[in-house]
Each structure stands twice: as C-alpha cells, then as structure tokens.
Coordinates of C-alpha atoms in Angstrom, one line a residue:
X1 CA 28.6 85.7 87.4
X2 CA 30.3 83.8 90.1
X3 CA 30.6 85.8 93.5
X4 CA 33.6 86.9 94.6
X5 CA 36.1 84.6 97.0
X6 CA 37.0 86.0 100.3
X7 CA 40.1 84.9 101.9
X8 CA 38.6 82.6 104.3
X9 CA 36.3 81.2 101.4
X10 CA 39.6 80.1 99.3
X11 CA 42.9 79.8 98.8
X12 CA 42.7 78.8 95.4
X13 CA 40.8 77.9 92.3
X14 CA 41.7 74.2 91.3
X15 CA 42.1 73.3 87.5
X16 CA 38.2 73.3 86.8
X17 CA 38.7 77.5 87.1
X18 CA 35.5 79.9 87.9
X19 CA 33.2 76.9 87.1
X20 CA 34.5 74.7 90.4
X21 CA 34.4 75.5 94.3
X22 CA 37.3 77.1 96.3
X23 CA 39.9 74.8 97.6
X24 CA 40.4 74.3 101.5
X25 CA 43.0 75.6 103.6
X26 CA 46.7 75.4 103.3
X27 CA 47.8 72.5 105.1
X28 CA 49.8 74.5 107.9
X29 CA 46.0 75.6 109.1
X30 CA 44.2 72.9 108.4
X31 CA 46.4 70.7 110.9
X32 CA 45.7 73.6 114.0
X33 CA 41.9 73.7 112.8
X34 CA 41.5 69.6 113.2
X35 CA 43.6 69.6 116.6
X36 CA 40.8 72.4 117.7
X37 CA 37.7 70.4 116.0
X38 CA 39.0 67.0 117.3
X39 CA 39.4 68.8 121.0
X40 CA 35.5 70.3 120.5
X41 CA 33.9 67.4 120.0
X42 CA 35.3 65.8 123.4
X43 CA 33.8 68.9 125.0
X44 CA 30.5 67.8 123.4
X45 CA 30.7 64.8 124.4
X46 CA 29.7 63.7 128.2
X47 CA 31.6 64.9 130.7
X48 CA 30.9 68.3 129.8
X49 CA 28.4 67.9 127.2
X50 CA 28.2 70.6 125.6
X51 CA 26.9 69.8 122.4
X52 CA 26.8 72.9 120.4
X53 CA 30.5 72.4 119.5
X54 CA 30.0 69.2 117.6
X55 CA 28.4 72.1 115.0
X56 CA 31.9 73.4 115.1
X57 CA 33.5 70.4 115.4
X58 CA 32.1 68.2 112.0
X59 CA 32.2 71.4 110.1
X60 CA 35.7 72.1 111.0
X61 CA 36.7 68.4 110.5
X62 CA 35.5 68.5 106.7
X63 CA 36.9 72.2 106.0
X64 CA 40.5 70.3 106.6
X65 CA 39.9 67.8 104.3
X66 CA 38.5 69.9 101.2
X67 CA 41.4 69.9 99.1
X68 CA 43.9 68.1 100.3
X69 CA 46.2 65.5 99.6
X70 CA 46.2 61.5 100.3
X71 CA 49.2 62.1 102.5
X72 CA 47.3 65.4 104.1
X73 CA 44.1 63.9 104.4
X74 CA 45.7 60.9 106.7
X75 CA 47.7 63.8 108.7
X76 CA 44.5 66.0 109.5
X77 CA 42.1 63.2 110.1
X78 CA 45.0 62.0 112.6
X79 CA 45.0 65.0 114.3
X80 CA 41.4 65.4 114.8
X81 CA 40.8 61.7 115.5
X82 CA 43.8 61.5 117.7
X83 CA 43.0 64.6 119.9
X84 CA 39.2 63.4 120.1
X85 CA 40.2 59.4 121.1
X86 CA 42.9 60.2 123.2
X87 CA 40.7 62.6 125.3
X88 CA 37.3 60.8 125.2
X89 CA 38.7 57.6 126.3
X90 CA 41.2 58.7 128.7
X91 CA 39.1 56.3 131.2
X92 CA 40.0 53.1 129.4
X93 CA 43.7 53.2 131.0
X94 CA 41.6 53.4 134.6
X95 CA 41.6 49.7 134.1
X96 CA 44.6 48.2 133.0
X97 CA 46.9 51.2 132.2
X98 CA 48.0 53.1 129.6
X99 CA 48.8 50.4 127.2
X100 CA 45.1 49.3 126.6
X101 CA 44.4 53.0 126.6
X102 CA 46.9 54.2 123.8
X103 CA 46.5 50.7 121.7
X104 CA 42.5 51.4 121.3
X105 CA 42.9 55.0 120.8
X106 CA 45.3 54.8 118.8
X107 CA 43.6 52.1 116.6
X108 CA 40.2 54.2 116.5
X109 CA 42.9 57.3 115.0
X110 CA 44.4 55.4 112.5
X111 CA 40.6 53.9 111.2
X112 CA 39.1 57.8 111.3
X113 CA 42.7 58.8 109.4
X114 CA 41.5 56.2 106.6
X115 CA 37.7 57.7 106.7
X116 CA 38.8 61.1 106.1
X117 CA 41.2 60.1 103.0
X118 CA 37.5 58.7 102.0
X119 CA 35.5 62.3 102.4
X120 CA 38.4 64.5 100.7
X121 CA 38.3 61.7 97.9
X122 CA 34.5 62.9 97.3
X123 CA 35.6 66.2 97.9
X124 CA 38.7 66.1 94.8
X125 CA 36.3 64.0 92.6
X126 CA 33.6 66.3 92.8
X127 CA 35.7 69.3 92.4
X128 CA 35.0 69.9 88.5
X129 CA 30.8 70.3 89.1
X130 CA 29.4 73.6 89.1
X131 CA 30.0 75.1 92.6
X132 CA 26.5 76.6 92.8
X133 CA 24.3 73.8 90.9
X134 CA 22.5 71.0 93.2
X135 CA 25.0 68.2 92.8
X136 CA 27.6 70.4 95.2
X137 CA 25.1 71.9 97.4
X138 CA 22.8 69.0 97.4
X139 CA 24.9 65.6 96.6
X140 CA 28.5 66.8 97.6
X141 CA 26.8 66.9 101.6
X142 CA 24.9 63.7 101.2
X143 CA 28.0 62.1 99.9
X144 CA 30.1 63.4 102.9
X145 CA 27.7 62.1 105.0
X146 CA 27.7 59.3 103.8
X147 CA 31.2 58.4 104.1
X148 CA 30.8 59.9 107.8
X149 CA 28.4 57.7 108.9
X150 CA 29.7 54.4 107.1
X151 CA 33.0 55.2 109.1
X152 CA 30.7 55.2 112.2
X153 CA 29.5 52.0 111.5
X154 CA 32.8 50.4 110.4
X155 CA 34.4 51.3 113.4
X156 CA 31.4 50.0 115.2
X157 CA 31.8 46.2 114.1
X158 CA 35.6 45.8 113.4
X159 CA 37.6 44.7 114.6
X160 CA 36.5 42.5 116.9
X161 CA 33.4 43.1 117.5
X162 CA 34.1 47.0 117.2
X163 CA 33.7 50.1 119.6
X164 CA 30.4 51.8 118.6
X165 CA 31.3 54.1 121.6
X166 CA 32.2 57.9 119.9
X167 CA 29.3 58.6 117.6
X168 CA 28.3 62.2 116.3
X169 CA 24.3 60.9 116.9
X170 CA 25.2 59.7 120.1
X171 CA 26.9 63.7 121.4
X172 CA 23.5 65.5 120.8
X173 CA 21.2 63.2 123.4
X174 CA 20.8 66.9 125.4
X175 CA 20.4 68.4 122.2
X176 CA 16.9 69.2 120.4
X177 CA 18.1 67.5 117.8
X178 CA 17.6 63.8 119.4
X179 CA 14.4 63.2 118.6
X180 CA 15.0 62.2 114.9
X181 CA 16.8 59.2 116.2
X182 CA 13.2 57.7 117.2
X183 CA 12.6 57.6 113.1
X184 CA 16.2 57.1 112.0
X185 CA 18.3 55.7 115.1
X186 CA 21.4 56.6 115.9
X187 CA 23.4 56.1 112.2
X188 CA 20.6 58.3 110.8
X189 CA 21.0 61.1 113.1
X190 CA 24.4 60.9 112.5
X191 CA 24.0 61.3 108.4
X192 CA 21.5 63.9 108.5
X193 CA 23.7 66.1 111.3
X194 CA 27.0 65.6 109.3
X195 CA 25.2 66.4 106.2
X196 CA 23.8 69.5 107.6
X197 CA 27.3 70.7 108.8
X198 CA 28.5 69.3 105.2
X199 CA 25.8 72.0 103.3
X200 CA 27.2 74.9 105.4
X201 CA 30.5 74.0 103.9
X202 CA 29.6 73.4 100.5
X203 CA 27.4 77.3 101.3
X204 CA 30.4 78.7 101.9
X205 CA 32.4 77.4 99.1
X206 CA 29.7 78.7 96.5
X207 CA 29.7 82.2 97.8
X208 CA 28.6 82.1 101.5
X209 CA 26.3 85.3 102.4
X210 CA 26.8 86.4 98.7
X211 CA 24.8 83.2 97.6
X212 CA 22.0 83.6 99.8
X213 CA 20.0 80.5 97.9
X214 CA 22.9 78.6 98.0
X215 CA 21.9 78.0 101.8
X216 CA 19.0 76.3 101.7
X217 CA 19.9 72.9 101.5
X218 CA 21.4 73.0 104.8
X219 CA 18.7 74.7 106.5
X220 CA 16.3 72.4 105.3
X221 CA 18.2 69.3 107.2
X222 CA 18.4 72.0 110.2
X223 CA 14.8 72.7 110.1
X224 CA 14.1 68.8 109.8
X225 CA 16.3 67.8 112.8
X226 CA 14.4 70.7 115.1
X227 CA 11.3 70.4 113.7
X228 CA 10.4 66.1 113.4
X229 CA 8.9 65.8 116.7
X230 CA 10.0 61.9 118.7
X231 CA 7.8 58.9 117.0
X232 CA 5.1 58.2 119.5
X233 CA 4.9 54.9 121.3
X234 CA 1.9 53.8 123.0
X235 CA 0.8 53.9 127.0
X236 CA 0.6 50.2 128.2
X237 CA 0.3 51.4 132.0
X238 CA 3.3 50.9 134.7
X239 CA 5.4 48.9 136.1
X240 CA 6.6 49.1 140.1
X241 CA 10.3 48.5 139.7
X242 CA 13.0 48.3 142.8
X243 CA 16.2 49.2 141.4
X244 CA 19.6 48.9 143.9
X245 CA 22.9 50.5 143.5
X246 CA 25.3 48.4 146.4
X247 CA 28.3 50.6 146.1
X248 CA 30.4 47.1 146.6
X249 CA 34.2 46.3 146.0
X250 CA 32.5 45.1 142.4
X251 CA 36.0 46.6 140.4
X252 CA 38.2 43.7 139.0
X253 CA 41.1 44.2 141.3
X254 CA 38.9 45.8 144.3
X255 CA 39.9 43.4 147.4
X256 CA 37.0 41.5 148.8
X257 CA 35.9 37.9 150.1
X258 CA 33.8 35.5 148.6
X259 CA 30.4 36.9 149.0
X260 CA 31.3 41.0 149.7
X261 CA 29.5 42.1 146.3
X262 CA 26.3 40.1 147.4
X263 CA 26.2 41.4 150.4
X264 CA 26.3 45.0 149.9
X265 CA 23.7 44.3 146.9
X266 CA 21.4 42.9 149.8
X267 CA 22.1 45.0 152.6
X268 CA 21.2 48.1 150.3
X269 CA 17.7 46.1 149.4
X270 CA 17.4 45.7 152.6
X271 CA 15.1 49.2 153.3
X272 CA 12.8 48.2 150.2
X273 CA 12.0 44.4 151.3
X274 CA 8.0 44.4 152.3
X275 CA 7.0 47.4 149.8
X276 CA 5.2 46.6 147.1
X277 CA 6.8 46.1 143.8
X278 CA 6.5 43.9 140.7
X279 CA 9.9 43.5 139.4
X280 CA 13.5 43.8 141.5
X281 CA 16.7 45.0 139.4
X282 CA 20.4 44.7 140.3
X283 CA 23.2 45.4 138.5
X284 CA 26.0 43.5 136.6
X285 CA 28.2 41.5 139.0
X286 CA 25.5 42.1 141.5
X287 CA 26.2 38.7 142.2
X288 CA 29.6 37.7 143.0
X289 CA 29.6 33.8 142.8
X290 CA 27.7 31.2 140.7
X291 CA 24.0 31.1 141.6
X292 CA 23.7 27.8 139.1
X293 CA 26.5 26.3 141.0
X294 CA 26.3 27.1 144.5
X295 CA 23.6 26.0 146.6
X296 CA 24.8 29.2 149.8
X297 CA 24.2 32.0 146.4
X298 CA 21.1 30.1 145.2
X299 CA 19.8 30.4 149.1
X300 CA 20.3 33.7 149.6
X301 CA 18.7 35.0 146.4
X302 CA 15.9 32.8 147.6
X303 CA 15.2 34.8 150.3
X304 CA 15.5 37.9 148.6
X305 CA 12.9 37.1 146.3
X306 CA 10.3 35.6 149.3
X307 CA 10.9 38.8 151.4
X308 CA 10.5 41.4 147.9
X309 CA 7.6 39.3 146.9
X310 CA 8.9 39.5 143.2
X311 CA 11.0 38.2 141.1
X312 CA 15.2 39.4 140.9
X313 CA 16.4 40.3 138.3
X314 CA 20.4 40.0 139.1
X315 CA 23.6 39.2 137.0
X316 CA 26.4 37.2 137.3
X317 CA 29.2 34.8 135.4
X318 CA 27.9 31.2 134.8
X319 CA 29.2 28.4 133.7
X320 CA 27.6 25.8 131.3
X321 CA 29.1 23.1 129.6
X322 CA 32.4 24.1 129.7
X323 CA 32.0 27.4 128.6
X324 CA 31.5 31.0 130.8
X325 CA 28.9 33.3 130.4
X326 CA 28.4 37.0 131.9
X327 CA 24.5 36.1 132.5
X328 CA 21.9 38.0 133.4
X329 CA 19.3 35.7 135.4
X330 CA 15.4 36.4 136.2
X331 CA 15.4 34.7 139.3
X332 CA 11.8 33.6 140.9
X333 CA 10.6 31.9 143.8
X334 CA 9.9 28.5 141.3
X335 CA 13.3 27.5 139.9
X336 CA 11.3 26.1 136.3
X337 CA 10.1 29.8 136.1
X338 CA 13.7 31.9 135.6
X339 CA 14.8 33.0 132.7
X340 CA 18.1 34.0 131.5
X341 CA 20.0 36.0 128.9
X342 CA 23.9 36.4 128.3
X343 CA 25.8 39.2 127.2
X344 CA 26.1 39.2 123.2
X345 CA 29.3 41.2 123.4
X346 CA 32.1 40.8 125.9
X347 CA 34.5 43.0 126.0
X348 CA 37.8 42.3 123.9
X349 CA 40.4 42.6 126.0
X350 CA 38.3 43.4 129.4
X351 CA 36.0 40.0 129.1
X352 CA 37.9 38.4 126.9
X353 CA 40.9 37.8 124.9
X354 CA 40.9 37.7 121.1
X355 CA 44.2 35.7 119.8
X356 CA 45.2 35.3 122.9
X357 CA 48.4 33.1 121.5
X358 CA 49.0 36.4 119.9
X359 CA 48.9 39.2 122.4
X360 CA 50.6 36.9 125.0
X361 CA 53.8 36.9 122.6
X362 CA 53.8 40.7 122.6
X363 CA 52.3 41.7 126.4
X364 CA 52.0 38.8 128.4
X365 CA 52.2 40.3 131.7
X366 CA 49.4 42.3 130.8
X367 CA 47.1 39.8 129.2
X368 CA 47.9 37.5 132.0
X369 CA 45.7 39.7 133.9
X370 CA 42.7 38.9 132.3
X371 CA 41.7 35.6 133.7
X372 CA 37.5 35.7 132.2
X373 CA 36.8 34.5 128.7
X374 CA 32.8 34.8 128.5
X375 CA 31.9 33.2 125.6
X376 CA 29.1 35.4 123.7
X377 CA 25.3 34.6 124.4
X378 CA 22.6 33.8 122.2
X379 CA 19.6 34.0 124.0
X380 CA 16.6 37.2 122.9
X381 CA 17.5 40.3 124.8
X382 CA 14.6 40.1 127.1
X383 CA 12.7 38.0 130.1
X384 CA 9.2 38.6 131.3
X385 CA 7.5 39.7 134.1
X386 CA 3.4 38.9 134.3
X387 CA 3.2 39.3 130.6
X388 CA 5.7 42.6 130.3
X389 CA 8.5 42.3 128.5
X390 CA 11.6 44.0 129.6
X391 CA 14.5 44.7 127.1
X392 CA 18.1 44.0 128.6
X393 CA 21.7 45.3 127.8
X394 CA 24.4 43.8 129.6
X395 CA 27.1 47.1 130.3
X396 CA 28.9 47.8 126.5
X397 CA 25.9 46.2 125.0
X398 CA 24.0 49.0 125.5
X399 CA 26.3 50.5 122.9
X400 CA 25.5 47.8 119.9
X401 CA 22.4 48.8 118.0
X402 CA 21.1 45.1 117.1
X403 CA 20.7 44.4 120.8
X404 CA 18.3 46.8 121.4
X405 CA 16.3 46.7 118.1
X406 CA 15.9 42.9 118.7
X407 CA 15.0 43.6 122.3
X408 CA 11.9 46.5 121.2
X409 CA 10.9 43.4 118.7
X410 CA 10.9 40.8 120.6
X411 CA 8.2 43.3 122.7
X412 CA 10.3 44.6 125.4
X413 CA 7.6 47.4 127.2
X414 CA 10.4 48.9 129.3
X415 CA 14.7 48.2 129.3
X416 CA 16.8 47.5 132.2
X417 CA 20.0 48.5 131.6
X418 CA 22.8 46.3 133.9
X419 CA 26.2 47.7 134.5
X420 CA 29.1 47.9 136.4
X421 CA 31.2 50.6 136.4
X422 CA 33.4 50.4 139.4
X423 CA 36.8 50.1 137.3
X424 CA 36.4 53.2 136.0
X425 CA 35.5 55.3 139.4
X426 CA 36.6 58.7 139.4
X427 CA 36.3 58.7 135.2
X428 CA 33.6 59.8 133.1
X429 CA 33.3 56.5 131.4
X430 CA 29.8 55.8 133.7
X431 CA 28.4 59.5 132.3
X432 CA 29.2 58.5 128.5
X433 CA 27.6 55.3 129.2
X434 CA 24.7 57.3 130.6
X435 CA 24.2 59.5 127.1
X436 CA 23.6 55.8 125.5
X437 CA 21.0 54.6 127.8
X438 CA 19.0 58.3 127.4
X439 CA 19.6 57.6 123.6
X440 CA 18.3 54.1 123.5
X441 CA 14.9 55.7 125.4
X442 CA 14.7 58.6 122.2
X443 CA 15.3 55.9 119.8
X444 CA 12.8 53.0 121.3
X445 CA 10.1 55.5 122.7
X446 CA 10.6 53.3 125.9
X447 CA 11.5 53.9 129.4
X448 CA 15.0 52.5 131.0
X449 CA 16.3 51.4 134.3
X450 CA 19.9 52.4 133.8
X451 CA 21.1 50.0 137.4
X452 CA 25.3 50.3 138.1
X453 CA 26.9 48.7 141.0
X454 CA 28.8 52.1 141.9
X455 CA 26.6 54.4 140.0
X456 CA 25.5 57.0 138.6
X457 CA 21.8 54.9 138.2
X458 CA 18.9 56.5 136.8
X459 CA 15.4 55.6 135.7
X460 CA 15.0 57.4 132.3
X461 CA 11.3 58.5 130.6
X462 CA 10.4 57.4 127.2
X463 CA 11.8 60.7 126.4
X464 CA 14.7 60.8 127.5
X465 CA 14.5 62.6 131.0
X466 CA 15.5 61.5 134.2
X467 CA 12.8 60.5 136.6
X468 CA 14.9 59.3 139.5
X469 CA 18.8 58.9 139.9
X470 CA 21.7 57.5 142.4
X471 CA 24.8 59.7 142.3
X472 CA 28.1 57.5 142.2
X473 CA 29.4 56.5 145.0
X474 CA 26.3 55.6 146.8
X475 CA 24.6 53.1 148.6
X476 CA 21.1 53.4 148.0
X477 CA 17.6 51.4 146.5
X478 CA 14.6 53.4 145.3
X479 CA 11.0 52.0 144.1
X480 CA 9.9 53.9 141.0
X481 CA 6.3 53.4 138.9
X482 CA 8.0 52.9 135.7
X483 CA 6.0 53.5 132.2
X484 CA 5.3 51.1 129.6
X485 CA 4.9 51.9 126.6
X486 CA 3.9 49.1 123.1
X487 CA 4.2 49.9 119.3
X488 CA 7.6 49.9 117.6
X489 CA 9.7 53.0 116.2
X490 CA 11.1 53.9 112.8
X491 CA 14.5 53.3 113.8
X492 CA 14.1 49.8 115.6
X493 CA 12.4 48.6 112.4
X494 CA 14.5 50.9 109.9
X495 CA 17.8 50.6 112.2
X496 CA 19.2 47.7 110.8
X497 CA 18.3 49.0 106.9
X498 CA 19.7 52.5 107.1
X499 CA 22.9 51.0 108.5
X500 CA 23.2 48.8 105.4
X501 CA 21.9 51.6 102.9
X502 CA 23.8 54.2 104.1
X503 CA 27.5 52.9 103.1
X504 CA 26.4 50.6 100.3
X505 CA 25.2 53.9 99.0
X506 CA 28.3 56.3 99.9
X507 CA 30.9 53.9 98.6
X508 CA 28.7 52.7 95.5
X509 CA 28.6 56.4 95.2
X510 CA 32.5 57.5 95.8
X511 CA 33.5 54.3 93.6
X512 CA 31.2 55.7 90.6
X513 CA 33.2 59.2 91.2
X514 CA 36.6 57.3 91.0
X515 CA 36.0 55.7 88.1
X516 CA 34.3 59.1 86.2
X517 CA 37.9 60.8 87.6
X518 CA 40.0 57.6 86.1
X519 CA 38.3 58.5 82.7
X520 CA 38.2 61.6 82.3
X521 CA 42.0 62.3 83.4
X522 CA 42.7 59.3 80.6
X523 CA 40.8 61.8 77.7
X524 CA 42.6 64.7 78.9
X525 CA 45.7 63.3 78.1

C-alpha cells in the first residue's frame, strides 16, 4: 500500500497513477519558492555566509522544478538564478557600471534557466518508476546531481573562458562538510551535496515520515559528507614567508603617478627589511611599471631584494614580443635565477576584450575603457624557492580548477595567492574570493598566502583556518612560519576525471531517459 499524500507532498498524481511520485507545486508557488531559494543561497554565500541555507536553497530549487513544464522550468530556474546572480555579483558593476554587471548576470540566469529545463527533464522522464523502489530514491538524486554539477562546470568554461565563480561546493568552505573536497574537489562536493538535498526530495515524494526507509539514501550522503575526514598531506617543515598588503591607488581608474603603487608596496616592506625570511610575497599590480623594460623598476626591486635578503616574489604587466602579459615574477638578486609565470585566465572584459570588433559596435564608449589585452600565459603555475615549490594563482585564477591541480603536480609545497582587489573596495567581491583560496587549502591539503594590494590578506592552514590576516584597507607586512606540506590529494589527481565523468554520465544518462520516453509514448499510441 502506498502511503497517503499530504498536501505539501502533492498536488497531483501524474498519468503513471498510485505506482508514480507526487507532482511538484503549482506553478504560482513554485515561482515565490525559487525567488526565496535563489535569495538563500546569496545569504550562504560570503558576505554573510551562512551556509546552512544552501540546504534550503538546492532543495527548494529542485521542488520547483518537479513537474513542470519546458516553458515553467525556464521561468523558475530564472527566478532562482536571477535573484541569486543579480545579488551575488552586485560587485561586478563597482567596476565599470551596471552594464557589465546586468550583461554577466544576466547571461549566468539565462545558462541556469537552460540547466533547470535539464533536471525537470529527469524529473518527467523518471516519473512512471515506482516512487518507493531504488531507481527514484537512489538514481532519480544521482541523476539531479548530475545535471547540477555539469551545469556548474558548463558555466565554468563557456563562454569565454567561463565564470566558475557561484558554486554550491564552493558556499560550504565554513561548513563541516568541506573536507570531502580534499577526495573529490570542488565539482564532487558539489554532486554529492545536491544529491543529498535531491534524496530528501525524492523522501518526501515517496511518503516522507510515513516511509521511514525511504530516507536512507539521503542520510547516507549526509553521513558521508560529515563523516570523511580531509585526505592527509604530509609535513615537509616551514617556510619563513613576508607577505605585504600596500593599500596603494592599485584600482584601474584610482589617480596616481608613475611609480605610486610601488612605492606604497615598499614603504609597507619597509618595517620587515633585516628580519629573517626565506621568501617575500606581493600582490598583483604590486608593481606598477615594467620591471623587464625599465632599468628605475628593475633598480628598486634590486634593492628590495639585497635589504630582505630573499628573493621577491611581485607581479606586474610585461611585455614580450609584441604581446602583454599580467606576469607574476620571482625576482632574485642574479637576474639568470628569476622565474616567471603569467596569468592563464584574463579577465574577459576586465583584462581583455573578446570580439572586440563586436562589442565596440554595440558599447563603444564602454569598451573603450578597457585599454589592457593580456594575452594568456603558458608557463607551470609555480617557481621555486631553495628547492620548495610554491603553487601560484594570479586573482580569478584562483577560481579555475586546472590551475591549481597542475600547480599541487607540478610539487607546489605551499600557494601564494596574488590579487588585487582595489576595484571592488567597499564590495564583498575580496571575501568571495577569500572562500576560494580557504577551499583551494581543503582541496590541496596545502597551506596559502592569500596577498591583495587593498586587502583582506590572510595566510590560510592546510586546513582551511586562518593563521594571520590584514583587514582591508590597510597598510601593513607580517612574517609568518608557513607549513609545508608533500603528497598529492584525491581531488588534484581525480579533479580533472570527476569533472569529465560527471556530465558525460548525467547527459548519457538523461539522453537514455529521452529516448526510453520517445518510445514508449510512440507504443501508447
């Protein structure tokens, strides 16, 4: 006997009658209950954090989809996608306005709208199996999470480039839940929380507390995500790292002289300069002019590095053969020993501009603004310092997966993260930024030196913790022991795997179900 609906269980039994699971809600609720799910998962999301909602949030997000409509799906999923965007990136217009603001917003809507006509797809082809056997409670969750995740990733690489910025994985950093990224990275976590919030659904279409059993599959993925402790890397000793947070006029249109940025980057080192230190890291666009090109930079940064007795590690744009880089630059007292690495990722549209011919047709005041076109680098993540290898993220590349793997395997002991964040002061783009660089530590089992030019800075633990920090705002330098730590994680040799598994396997999976629907509605007739 099948247990008894209660109105907030269903609405209706589709064509499949007692033998399939309740339909959703009505579409007049559903739209309300995305705006609210959509609005939780900002709230979970750094500024305030509070990750707990993202619980509510997925689980709400799919209840609006069960059931529904092409034409509905796209309407919910734009009302949870557009309330989440719209408020999570609010600091993108800090920069250039509100254009750039509702154009990538907006675009990031219309891709989730897509996702979720994906996830009620599974849901309506699914709808005939036997709402309390395995394939609802067990493959109907897997399936969603699926889809869930492969949106994550597809919005992460296109278009140009992508915007792996708002991920589920990447909400729960203060969570006890983070660990698991260490075995599965950040797309894992992802799957296994969305597929967790999917069970409790696909419990509650099956009977809820009537259906006691019917819970377990969901509290087994719960259990798992508390219970996996983080992958243990191994102690390699410490490093003595200097880390400096100028507080220049390092924003795009801040106004300043030739020079000003370098300056307050060395008058803040200033107070460290005869301590004892093995490595010295500023920020991106600590260095405001061409060190490769100008003999006055090259001088100073000379000095710097006779005076800290170690080498610099500093960033600035380069040019080389015609082409400009946003390059980080080990810089020693023997020019033959420096080493360099260039950001694999400018910025669309902050670094660079893609089609330019294009978007100068339709806003060419605006793109006229943006004067830098790095070209991408190619160079290993990483430089060394006496035989340690430190892992490096230029700013939004601390956001793209592949640049940190290849970093913890090319035998990065420690990261230094490099940013600037002074053209989003006053926003919460630099604390966002900051629940990536905790991830990465979870995920690698590796310590980070999170450096911004205008802060907040931090030196992070292999766990995740904060040993030191800079609040914004603020000129100051610090000397911390940093740890090291060898052996690779499940995730940085997994990482790039699950990301390929997981959506070969959900569409391979939702394209099987289309073509079993297709079928079976042709017999019926």
């Amino acid at each position: 006997m099948h247990p008894t609906l209660t109105p907030a269980a269903a609405v209706a039994l589709p064509a499949g009658g007692a033998s399939s699971p309740p339909s959703g809600l009505p579409l007049w609720a559903a739209v309300p209950a995305a705006i609210i799910g959509g609005l939780a998962l900002s709230l979970a999301s750094p500024p305030a954090g509070w990750w707990p909602l993202a619980l509510l949030s997925v689980t709400l997000a799919l209840i609006t989809l069960v059931g529904r409509s092409i034409g509905g799906a796209l309407l919910v999923g734009a009302a949870f996608g557009g309330v989440f965007f719209f408020t999570h990136l609010i600091w993108v217009g800090e920069f250039l306005g509100p254009l750039p603001w509702i154009a990538l917003a907006g675009l990031e809507t219309i891709l989730f709208s897509i996702g979720a006509v994906l996830i009620t797809l599974a849901y309506r082809w699914t709808a005939r199996l036997p709402h309390q056997g395995a394939a609802q409670l067990v493959a109907v969750p897997l399936l969603v999470a699926g889809l869930w995740a492969s949106r994550e990733l597809i919005l992460a690489s296109w278009p140009y480039s992508g915007f792996p910025w708002a991920r589920i994985g990447m909400t729960l950093v203060e969570s006890p839940l983070s660990e698991v990224a260490s075995w599965t990275g950040v797309t894992g976590l992802s799957f296994l929380f969305v597929a967790m919030c999917a069970g409790v659904v696909q419990w509650a279409r099956a009977g809820g507390p009537r259906f006691l059993r019917g819970g377990f599959p969901a509290m087994a993925v719960l259990v798992l995500l508390l219970l996996v402790p983080q992958f243990p890397t191994s102690p390699a000793g410490t490093l003595e790292v200097g880390w400096v947070q100028g507080n220049g006029p390092a924003a795009y249109f801040d106004t300043r002289e030739r020079g000003d940025v370098l300056a307050s980057q060395a008058e803040a080192t200033a107070p460290l300069l005869g301590q004892p230190m093995d490595l010295l890291a500023w920020p991106e666009g600590g260095v405001d002019s061409d060190p490769l090109a100008d003999p006055a930079t090259a001088a100073a940064l000379d000095g710097i590095v006779r005076q800290a007795d170690a080498p610099l590690l500093m960033n600035a744009a380069t040019a080389r053969a015609g082409d400009v880089f946003n390059s980080s630059l080990l810089w020693t007292a023997e020019s033959g020993e420096r080493q360099r690495h260039d950001k694999i990722n400018p910025v669309p549209f902050g670094e660079y501009v893609p089609d330019r011919w294009l978007y100068e047709m339709i806003v060419p005041d605006l793109v006229g603004l943006i004067q830098r076109e790095y070209t991408p680098g190619t160079l290993p993540p990483l430089v060394t310092v006496d035989d340690v290898g430190v892992g490096l993220a230029i700013c939004f590349d601390v956001i793209y997966d592949q640049v940190i793997w290849d970093g913890a395997r090319e035998g990065a002991q420690l990261y230094v993260f490099q940013t600037n964040n002074a053209d989003f002061r006053g926003t919460a783009e630099n604390l966002q930024q900051l629940a990536f660089a905790r991830m990465r530590a979870i995920e690698t089992g590796r310590a980070v030196v999170n450096v911004s030019t205008t802060g907040t800075s931090q030196v992070i633990a292999p766990d995740g913790s904060t040993i030191a920090s800079i609040p914004v705002d603020t000129a100051a330098a610090a000397i911390t022991t940093v740890p090291l730590r060898t052996g690779l994680t499940p995730a940085t040799i997994l990482g790039p795997w699950i990301s390929a598994l997981v959506p070969l396997g959900a569409f391979g999976a939702l394209t099987v179900l289309g073509i079993l629907h297709r079928v079976r509605n042709r017999s019926s007739v």
